PDB file of C-alpha atoms in Angstrom:
ATOM      1  CA  MET A   1    -176.128 -85.187  -3.693  1.00 72.00           C
ATOM      2  CA  ASN A   2    -175.607 -88.707  -2.409  1.00 92.00           C
ATOM      3  CA  ILE A   3    -177.855 -90.509   0.000  1.00 95.00           C
ATOM      4  CA  ARG A   4    -175.352 -93.301   0.585  1.00 95.00           C
ATOM      5  CA  GLU A   5    -172.975 -90.702   1.965  1.00 96.00           C
ATOM      6  CA  VAL A   6    -175.724 -89.610   4.367  1.00 97.00           C
ATOM      7  CA  ILE A   7    -176.039 -93.191   5.614  1.00 97.00           C
ATOM      8  CA  ALA A   8    -172.267 -93.588   5.948  1.00 97.00           C
ATOM      9  CA  THR A   9    -172.079 -90.335   7.954  1.00 97.00           C
ATOM     10  CA  ILE A  10    -174.803 -91.519  10.325  1.00 97.00           C
ATOM     11  CA  ASN A  11    -173.085 -94.879  10.745  1.00 97.00           C
ATOM     12  CA  GLN A  12    -169.894 -93.037  11.676  1.00 97.00           C
ATOM     13  CA  MET A  13    -171.809 -90.835  14.094  1.00 96.00           C
ATOM     14  CA  GLN A  14    -173.161 -93.959  15.754  1.00 95.00           C
ATOM     15  CA  ALA A  15    -169.696 -95.549  15.868  1.00 96.00           C
ATOM     16  CA  ASP A  16    -168.402 -92.347  17.498  1.00 95.00           C
ATOM     17  CA  GLY A  17    -171.031 -92.710  20.217  1.00 92.00           C
ATOM     18  CA  VAL A  18    -173.068 -89.593  19.426  1.00 93.00           C
ATOM     19  CA  ILE A  19    -176.262 -91.543  18.977  1.00 93.00           C
ATOM     20  CA  GLU A  20    -177.220 -94.858  20.481  1.00 91.00           C
ATOM     21  CA  ARG A  21    -179.395 -96.243  17.743  1.00 94.00           C
ATOM     22  CA  TYR A  22    -180.882 -95.019  14.474  1.00 97.00           C
ATOM     23  CA  ALA A  23    -183.223 -96.182  11.751  1.00 98.00           C
ATOM     24  CA  ILE A  24    -184.279 -94.693   8.448  1.00 98.00           C
ATOM     25  CA  GLY A  25    -188.001 -94.054   8.095  1.00 97.00           C
ATOM     26  CA  GLY A  26    -190.219 -92.059   5.760  1.00 96.00           C
ATOM     27  CA  ALA A  27    -190.007 -92.226   1.985  1.00 96.00           C
ATOM     28  CA  VAL A  28    -186.336 -93.207   1.989  1.00 97.00           C
ATOM     29  CA  GLY A  29    -187.068 -96.085   4.347  1.00 98.00           C
ATOM     30  CA  ALA A  30    -189.989 -97.188   2.179  1.00 98.00           C
ATOM     31  CA  THR A  31    -187.723 -97.184  -0.884  1.00 98.00           C
ATOM     32  CA  PHE A  32    -185.843-100.126   0.648  1.00 98.00           C
ATOM     33  CA  PHE A  33    -188.994-102.213   0.150  1.00 98.00           C
ATOM     34  CA  LEU A  34    -190.827-100.497  -2.722  1.00 97.00           C
ATOM     35  CA  GLU A  35    -190.010 -98.654  -5.909  1.00 97.00           C
ATOM     36  CA  PRO A  36    -188.058 -95.399  -5.358  1.00 97.00           C
ATOM     37  CA  ILE A  37    -190.330 -92.786  -3.777  1.00 95.00           C
ATOM     38  CA  ALA A  38    -189.499 -89.177  -4.585  1.00 93.00           C
ATOM     39  CA  THR A  39    -188.767 -87.135  -1.489  1.00 94.00           C
ATOM     40  CA  LEU A  40    -186.964 -83.939  -0.586  1.00 93.00           C
ATOM     41  CA  ASP A  41    -185.602 -84.987   2.801  1.00 95.00           C
ATOM     42  CA  VAL A  42    -184.413 -87.914   4.875  1.00 97.00           C
ATOM     43  CA  ASP A  43    -186.097 -88.908   8.130  1.00 97.00           C
ATOM     44  CA  ILE A  44    -183.741 -90.509  10.612  1.00 97.00           C
ATOM     45  CA  PHE A  45    -185.223 -91.768  13.851  1.00 97.00           C
ATOM     46  CA  VAL A  46    -182.712 -91.796  16.676  1.00 95.00           C
ATOM     47  CA  THR A  47    -182.400 -92.407  20.329  1.00 89.00           C
ATOM     48  CA  PHE A  48    -180.619 -89.347  21.632  1.00 74.00           C
ATOM     49  CA  LYS A  49    -178.045 -89.408  24.354  1.00 63.00           C
ATOM     50  CA  ALA A  50    -178.897 -87.067  27.208  1.00 63.00           C
ATOM     51  CA  GLU A  51    -176.314 -84.308  27.610  1.00 61.00           C
ATOM     52  CA  THR A  52    -174.238 -84.439  30.762  1.00 60.00           C
ATOM     53  CA  GLY A  53    -176.132 -82.805  33.601  1.00 58.00           C
ATOM     54  CA  SER A  54    -179.378 -82.790  31.656  1.00 57.00           C
ATOM     55  CA  ALA A  55    -182.269 -85.138  32.091  1.00 52.00           C
ATOM     56  CA  ILE A  56    -183.696 -84.064  28.738  1.00 56.00           C
ATOM     57  CA  ALA A  57    -182.460 -85.796  25.637  1.00 71.00           C
ATOM     58  CA  SER A  58    -181.223 -83.248  23.112  1.00 80.00           C
ATOM     59  CA  PRO A  59    -180.316 -83.304  19.431  1.00 85.00           C
ATOM     60  CA  LYS A  60    -177.553 -80.739  20.084  1.00 89.00           C
ATOM     61  CA  PRO A  61    -174.686 -83.283  20.119  1.00 92.00           C
ATOM     62  CA  ILE A  62    -175.855 -84.518  16.709  1.00 93.00           C
ATOM     63  CA  PHE A  63    -175.956 -81.035  15.241  1.00 94.00           C
ATOM     64  CA  ASP A  64    -172.584 -80.137  16.815  1.00 95.00           C
ATOM     65  CA  TYR A  65    -171.005 -83.321  15.453  1.00 96.00           C
ATOM     66  CA  LEU A  66    -172.352 -82.812  11.949  1.00 96.00           C
ATOM     67  CA  LYS A  67    -171.635 -79.074  11.817  1.00 96.00           C
ATOM     68  CA  ALA A  68    -168.012 -79.857  12.698  1.00 96.00           C
ATOM     69  CA  ARG A  69    -167.950 -82.122   9.638  1.00 94.00           C
ATOM     70  CA  GLY A  70    -169.373 -79.606   7.189  1.00 94.00           C
ATOM     71  CA  GLY A  71    -173.090 -80.058   7.802  1.00 95.00           C
ATOM     72  CA  ALA A  72    -175.187 -76.911   7.357  1.00 95.00           C
ATOM     73  CA  VAL A  73    -178.130 -76.269   9.651  1.00 93.00           C
ATOM     74  CA  GLN A  74    -181.354 -75.226   7.923  1.00 93.00           C
ATOM     75  CA  GLY A  75    -184.081 -74.832  10.509  1.00 90.00           C
ATOM     76  CA  GLU A  76    -184.908 -78.266  11.869  1.00 89.00           C
ATOM     77  CA  TYR A  77    -182.759 -79.904   9.201  1.00 95.00           C
ATOM     78  CA  ILE A  78    -179.080 -80.441   8.783  1.00 96.00           C
ATOM     79  CA  VAL A  79    -177.801 -80.789   5.260  1.00 96.00           C
ATOM     80  CA  ILE A  80    -175.488 -83.761   4.687  1.00 96.00           C
ATOM     81  CA  ALA A  81    -174.155 -84.597   1.227  1.00 95.00           C
ATOM     82  CA  GLY A  82    -176.751 -82.296  -0.312  1.00 94.00           C
ATOM     83  CA  TRP A  83    -179.700 -83.899   1.514  1.00 96.00           C
ATOM     84  CA  PRO A  84    -181.673 -82.158   4.267  1.00 96.00           C
ATOM     85  CA  VAL A  85    -181.791 -84.664   7.100  1.00 97.00           C
ATOM     86  CA  GLN A  86    -184.214 -84.488   9.991  1.00 96.00           C
ATOM     87  CA  PHE A  87    -183.455 -86.337  13.190  1.00 95.00           C
ATOM     88  CA  LEU A  88    -186.583 -87.446  14.979  1.00 94.00           C
ATOM     89  CA  PRO A  89    -186.909 -88.859  18.474  1.00 92.00           C
ATOM     90  CA  PRO A  90    -189.368 -91.698  18.966  1.00 91.00           C
ATOM     91  CA  THR A  91    -192.624 -89.938  19.786  1.00 87.00           C
ATOM     92  CA  GLY A  92    -194.572 -92.988  20.879  1.00 94.00           C
ATOM     93  CA  GLN A  93    -194.423 -96.677  21.584  1.00 97.00           C
ATOM     94  CA  LEU A  94    -194.892 -97.674  17.950  1.00 98.00           C
ATOM     95  CA  VAL A  95    -191.851 -95.721  16.783  1.00 97.00           C
ATOM     96  CA  GLU A  96    -189.858 -96.924  19.807  1.00 96.00           C
ATOM     97  CA  GLU A  97    -190.619-100.501  18.802  1.00 97.00           C
ATOM     98  CA  ALA A  98    -189.839 -99.728  15.155  1.00 98.00           C
ATOM     99  CA  LEU A  99    -186.431 -98.410  16.207  1.00 97.00           C
ATOM    100  CA  ARG A 100    -185.709-101.461  18.350  1.00 96.00           C
ATOM    101  CA  GLU A 101    -186.730-103.914  15.648  1.00 98.00           C
ATOM    102  CA  ALA A 102    -185.202-102.093  12.672  1.00 98.00           C
ATOM    103  CA  VAL A 103    -183.244-104.263  10.272  1.00 98.00           C
ATOM    104  CA  THR A 104    -179.798-103.775   8.782  1.00 98.00           C
ATOM    105  CA  GLN A 105    -179.681-103.723   4.989  1.00 97.00           C
ATOM    106  CA  ASP A 106    -176.517-103.798   2.954  1.00 96.00           C
ATOM    107  CA  VAL A 107    -176.101-101.019   0.384  1.00 95.00           C
ATOM    108  CA  GLU A 108    -173.027-102.065  -1.595  1.00 93.00           C
ATOM    109  CA  GLY A 109    -171.033-102.566   1.582  1.00 95.00           C
ATOM    110  CA  THR A 110    -172.609 -99.732   3.579  1.00 96.00           C
ATOM    111  CA  PRO A 111    -174.885-101.012   6.341  1.00 97.00           C
ATOM    112  CA  ALA A 112    -178.141 -99.115   6.682  1.00 98.00           C
ATOM    113  CA  ARG A 113    -180.579 -99.572   9.546  1.00 98.00           C
ATOM    114  CA  VAL A 114    -184.141 -99.269   8.311  1.00 98.00           C
ATOM    115  CA  PHE A 115    -187.574 -99.734   9.850  1.00 98.00           C
ATOM    116  CA  THR A 116    -189.167-103.009   8.795  1.00 98.00           C
ATOM    117  CA  ALA A 117    -191.772-102.771   6.049  1.00 98.00           C
ATOM    118  CA  GLU A 118    -194.476-103.660   8.584  1.00 98.00           C
ATOM    119  CA  HIS A 119    -193.419-100.890  10.954  1.00 98.00           C
ATOM    120  CA  LEU A 120    -193.217 -98.350   8.123  1.00 98.00           C
ATOM    121  CA  ALA A 121    -196.739 -99.349   7.115  1.00 98.00           C
ATOM    122  CA  ALA A 122    -198.023 -99.149  10.702  1.00 98.00           C
ATOM    123  CA  VAL A 123    -196.432 -95.720  11.206  1.00 97.00           C
ATOM    124  CA  ALA A 124    -198.081 -94.576   7.956  1.00 97.00           C
ATOM    125  CA  LEU A 125    -201.435 -95.857   9.219  1.00 98.00           C
ATOM    126  CA  GLN A 126    -200.959 -94.067  12.523  1.00 97.00           C
ATOM    127  CA  THR A 127    -199.782 -90.788  10.969  1.00 95.00           C
ATOM    128  CA  GLY A 128    -202.738 -90.915   8.618  1.00 95.00           C
ATOM    129  CA  ARG A 129    -202.104 -88.096   6.135  1.00 94.00           C
ATOM    130  CA  ALA A 130    -203.246 -88.613   2.559  1.00 94.00           C
ATOM    131  CA  LYS A 131    -199.681 -89.373   1.462  1.00 93.00           C
ATOM    132  CA  ASP A 132    -199.273 -91.868   4.300  1.00 96.00           C
ATOM    133  CA  LYS A 133    -202.414 -93.682   3.185  1.00 96.00           C
ATOM    134  CA  ALA A 134    -201.107 -93.716  -0.377  1.00 96.00           C
ATOM    135  CA  ARG A 135    -197.848 -95.236   0.873  1.00 97.00           C
ATOM    136  CA  LEU A 136    -199.686 -97.861   2.880  1.00 97.00           C
ATOM    137  CA  LEU A 137    -201.547 -98.800  -0.297  1.00 96.00           C
ATOM    138  CA  GLN A 138    -198.220 -99.084  -2.111  1.00 96.00           C
ATOM    139  CA  PHE A 139    -196.973-101.539   0.520  1.00 97.00           C
ATOM    140  CA  ILE A 140    -200.136-103.595   0.162  1.00 96.00           C
ATOM    141  CA  GLU A 141    -200.195-103.545  -3.645  1.00 93.00           C
ATOM    142  CA  ALA A 142    -196.531-104.525  -3.766  1.00 94.00           C
ATOM    143  CA  GLY A 143    -197.144-107.468  -1.436  1.00 95.00           C
ATOM    144  CA  ALA A 144    -194.332-106.119   0.732  1.00 96.00           C
ATOM    145  CA  LEU A 145    -195.985-106.829   4.083  1.00 98.00           C
ATOM    146  CA  ASP A 146    -196.027-109.968   6.192  1.00 98.00           C
ATOM    147  CA  ALA A 147    -199.719-109.982   7.109  1.00 97.00           C
ATOM    148  CA  ALA A 148    -199.305-111.713  10.474  1.00 98.00           C
ATOM    149  CA  ARG A 149    -196.503-109.385  11.551  1.00 98.00           C
ATOM    150  CA  PHE A 150    -198.424-106.294  10.427  1.00 98.00           C
ATOM    151  CA  GLN A 151    -201.620-107.400  12.185  1.00 98.00           C
ATOM    152  CA  ALA A 152    -199.695-108.068  15.390  1.00 98.00           C
ATOM    153  CA  ILE A 153    -198.115-104.608  15.296  1.00 98.00           C
ATOM    154  CA  ILE A 154    -201.393-102.752  14.726  1.00 98.00           C
ATOM    155  CA  ALA A 155    -203.071-104.800  17.465  1.00 98.00           C
ATOM    156  CA  ARG A 156    -200.265-103.977  19.928  1.00 98.00           C
ATOM    157  CA  HIS A 157    -200.514-100.269  19.193  1.00 98.00           C
ATOM    158  CA  GLY A 158    -204.262 -99.733  19.135  1.00 98.00           C
ATOM    159  CA  LEU A 159    -204.542 -99.265  15.396  1.00 98.00           C
ATOM    160  CA  VAL A 160    -207.084-101.959  14.590  1.00 98.00           C
ATOM    161  CA  SER A 161    -210.020 -99.578  14.165  1.00 98.00           C
ATOM    162  CA  ALA A 162    -207.894 -97.253  11.998  1.00 98.00           C
ATOM    163  CA  TRP A 163    -206.978-100.278   9.876  1.00 98.00           C
ATOM    164  CA  GLN A 164    -210.615-101.344   9.575  1.00 97.00           C
ATOM    165  CA  ARG A 165    -211.529 -97.849   8.367  1.00 97.00           C
ATOM    166  CA  PHE A 166    -208.638 -97.924   5.912  1.00 97.00           C
ATOM    167  CA  GLU A 167    -209.704-101.337   4.604  1.00 96.00           C
ATOM    168  CA  LYS A 168    -213.285-100.164   4.195  1.00 95.00           C
ATOM    169  CA  GLN A 169    -212.202 -96.986   2.432  1.00 94.00           C
ATOM    170  CA  PHE A 170    -209.525 -98.378   0.128  1.00 94.00           C
ATOM    171  CA  LEU A 171    -209.599-102.150   0.001  1.00 92.00           C
ATOM    172  CA  SER A 172    -213.274-102.931  -0.162  1.00 88.00           C
ATOM    173  CA  ASP A 173    -215.185-103.420  -3.413  1.00 75.00           C
ATOM    174  CA  ALA A 174    -218.325-102.075  -1.759  1.00 62.00           C
ATOM    175  CA  PRO A 175    -218.982 -98.363  -2.436  1.00 62.00           C
TER     176      PRO A 175
ATOM    177  CA  MET B   1    -198.123-100.437 -27.240  1.00 70.00           C
ATOM    178  CA  SER B   2    -201.904-100.170 -27.071  1.00 77.00           C
ATOM    179  CA  PHE B   3    -204.606 -97.908 -25.682  1.00 86.00           C
ATOM    180  CA  ASP B   4    -206.137-100.769 -23.724  1.00 92.00           C
ATOM    181  CA  LEU B   5    -206.444 -99.371 -20.199  1.00 93.00           C
ATOM    182  CA  GLN B   6    -206.090-102.792 -18.568  1.00 92.00           C
ATOM    183  CA  GLU B   7    -202.851-103.366 -20.472  1.00 92.00           C
ATOM    184  CA  ILE B   8    -201.592 -99.909 -19.531  1.00 93.00           C
ATOM    185  CA  LEU B   9    -202.327-100.538 -15.824  1.00 91.00           C
ATOM    186  CA  LYS B  10    -200.726-103.965 -16.063  1.00 92.00           C
ATOM    187  CA  SER B  11    -197.552-102.508 -17.553  1.00 94.00           C
ATOM    188  CA  LYS B  12    -197.465 -99.804 -14.859  1.00 92.00           C
ATOM    189  CA  ARG B  13    -197.659-102.485 -12.155  1.00 92.00           C
ATOM    190  CA  ALA B  14    -194.917-104.443 -13.899  1.00 94.00           C
ATOM    191  CA  LEU B  15    -192.686-101.357 -14.050  1.00 95.00           C
ATOM    192  CA  ARG B  16    -193.211-100.676 -10.346  1.00 94.00           C
ATOM    193  CA  ARG B  17    -192.410-104.291  -9.505  1.00 94.00           C
ATOM    194  CA  ASP B  18    -189.274-104.100 -11.630  1.00 96.00           C
ATOM    195  CA  LEU B  19    -188.155-100.871  -9.949  1.00 96.00           C
ATOM    196  CA  ALA B  20    -188.861-102.272  -6.474  1.00 96.00           C
ATOM    197  CA  ALA B  21    -186.720-105.325  -7.246  1.00 96.00           C
ATOM    198  CA  ARG B  22    -183.652-103.293  -8.314  1.00 97.00           C
ATOM    199  CA  PRO B  23    -180.580-103.360  -6.046  1.00 97.00           C
ATOM    200  CA  LEU B  24    -180.795-101.008  -3.060  1.00 96.00           C
ATOM    201  CA  ALA B  25    -177.835 -98.908  -4.157  1.00 96.00           C
ATOM    202  CA  GLU B  26    -179.450 -98.344  -7.544  1.00 97.00           C
ATOM    203  CA  LYS B  27    -182.755 -97.372  -5.946  1.00 97.00           C
ATOM    204  CA  LEU B  28    -180.977 -94.900  -3.657  1.00 97.00           C
ATOM    205  CA  ARG B  29    -179.197 -93.381  -6.668  1.00 96.00           C
ATOM    206  CA  MET B  30    -182.648 -92.961  -8.227  1.00 96.00           C
ATOM    207  CA  LEU B  31    -183.747 -91.059  -5.109  1.00 96.00           C
ATOM    208  CA  ASP B  32    -180.789 -88.695  -5.578  1.00 96.00           C
ATOM    209  CA  ALA B  33    -181.865 -88.101  -9.175  1.00 96.00           C
ATOM    210  CA  LEU B  34    -185.550 -87.719  -8.283  1.00 95.00           C
ATOM    211  CA  ARG B  35    -184.724 -85.084  -5.679  1.00 94.00           C
ATOM    212  CA  GLU B  36    -182.574 -83.139  -8.117  1.00 92.00           C
ATOM    213  CA  ARG B  37    -185.402 -83.173 -10.644  1.00 91.00           C
ATOM    214  CA  ALA B  38    -187.973 -82.157  -8.033  1.00 89.00           C
ATOM    215  CA  LEU B  39    -185.828 -79.202  -6.995  1.00 89.00           C
ATOM    216  CA  ALA B  40    -185.364 -78.182 -10.621  1.00 88.00           C
ATOM    217  CA  ILE B  41    -189.114 -78.163 -11.199  1.00 84.00           C
ATOM    218  CA  ARG B  42    -190.098 -76.621  -7.871  1.00 77.00           C
ATOM    219  CA  PRO B  43    -189.456 -72.901  -8.561  1.00 69.00           C
ATOM    220  CA  ALA B  44    -191.957 -73.025 -11.424  1.00 64.00           C
ATOM    221  CA  LYS B  45    -194.736 -74.011  -9.032  1.00 60.00           C
ATOM    222  CA  PRO B  46    -196.678 -71.036  -7.612  1.00 65.00           C
ATOM    223  CA  ALA B  47    -197.022 -70.826  -3.834  1.00 65.00           C
ATOM    224  CA  PRO B  48    -200.490 -71.845  -2.640  1.00 66.00           C
ATOM    225  CA  GLY B  49    -202.638 -68.799  -2.015  1.00 69.00           C
ATOM    226  CA  ALA B  50    -205.653 -68.176   0.144  1.00 68.00           C
ATOM    227  CA  GLY B  51    -208.565 -70.468  -0.568  1.00 74.00           C
ATOM    228  CA  VAL B  52    -206.313 -73.338  -1.594  1.00 72.00           C
ATOM    229  CA  LEU B  53    -207.263 -76.606   0.060  1.00 71.00           C
ATOM    230  CA  ARG B  54    -204.331 -78.166   1.865  1.00 71.00           C
ATOM    231  CA  GLU B  55    -203.761 -80.813   4.450  1.00 68.00           C
ATOM    232  CA  GLU B  56    -201.686 -79.783   7.445  1.00 66.00           C
ATOM    233  CA  PRO B  57    -199.227 -82.571   8.197  1.00 63.00           C
ATOM    234  CA  PRO B  58    -199.242 -83.767  11.811  1.00 63.00           C
ATOM    235  CA  PRO B  59    -195.917 -84.728  13.381  1.00 63.00           C
ATOM    236  CA  TYR B  60    -194.782 -88.328  13.405  1.00 61.00           C
ATOM    237  CA  GLY B  61    -196.223 -90.549  16.074  1.00 57.00           C
ATOM    238  CA  LYS B  62    -199.413 -88.554  16.530  1.00 57.00           C
ATOM    239  CA  SER B  63    -202.398 -90.820  16.278  1.00 52.00           C
ATOM    240  CA  ASP B  64    -205.317 -90.167  14.028  1.00 47.00           C
ATOM    241  CA  LYS B  65    -207.717 -88.349  16.351  1.00 45.00           C
ATOM    242  CA  ARG B  66    -210.622 -90.517  15.169  1.00 44.00           C
ATOM    243  CA  THR B  67    -208.813 -93.674  16.344  1.00 39.00           C
TER     244      THR B  67
END
């Protein structure tokens, strides 16, 4: 089980032209900015290449590529180096922007493209499950967010009222 | 060591800060270990039955409906 091997495999897949762009999100992405966050899978956001003759982008080339290199398909996941990996297309403008503006981090010589802390926090705010709210709090408590950048992102993506509710619920002293 | 809650919370925050500041490769190795431990513990957990309160996770990118 080795997450660095997952990242190296995805880098190779990108170099081989199977995907255009990728970025790590979810708990693994957050771990680049926070303390390690236990998770059972890896979320990789990708821009898919449309198959020849098809207008619809498909994850099939990714699965074919990885299966040929020993990856095992398990439902929506493909297992690489012991980790179930889920490839996710950008489902909205926020994630599209997060993919475009992702940063490259160096992991002992292995480059890893990761969402910025501010985008991870904004995606957590937008997704809005209890665990996403808990993660957003972790980002805030750790002082991992650039306030101006974060505010600009949530304003661009219509999340200001969600943020105000979050602030009132979790960051206000008033009951 | 003390049972002073403020001190306990302070030390927890310090530990989290220390972990967050570790090199990326070390943090990713910790994720590998955490997953292995989680999988080892998981079979002992009973499956949630009827009447158990759970939150259904929406897919990524779906806005909070109240927004």
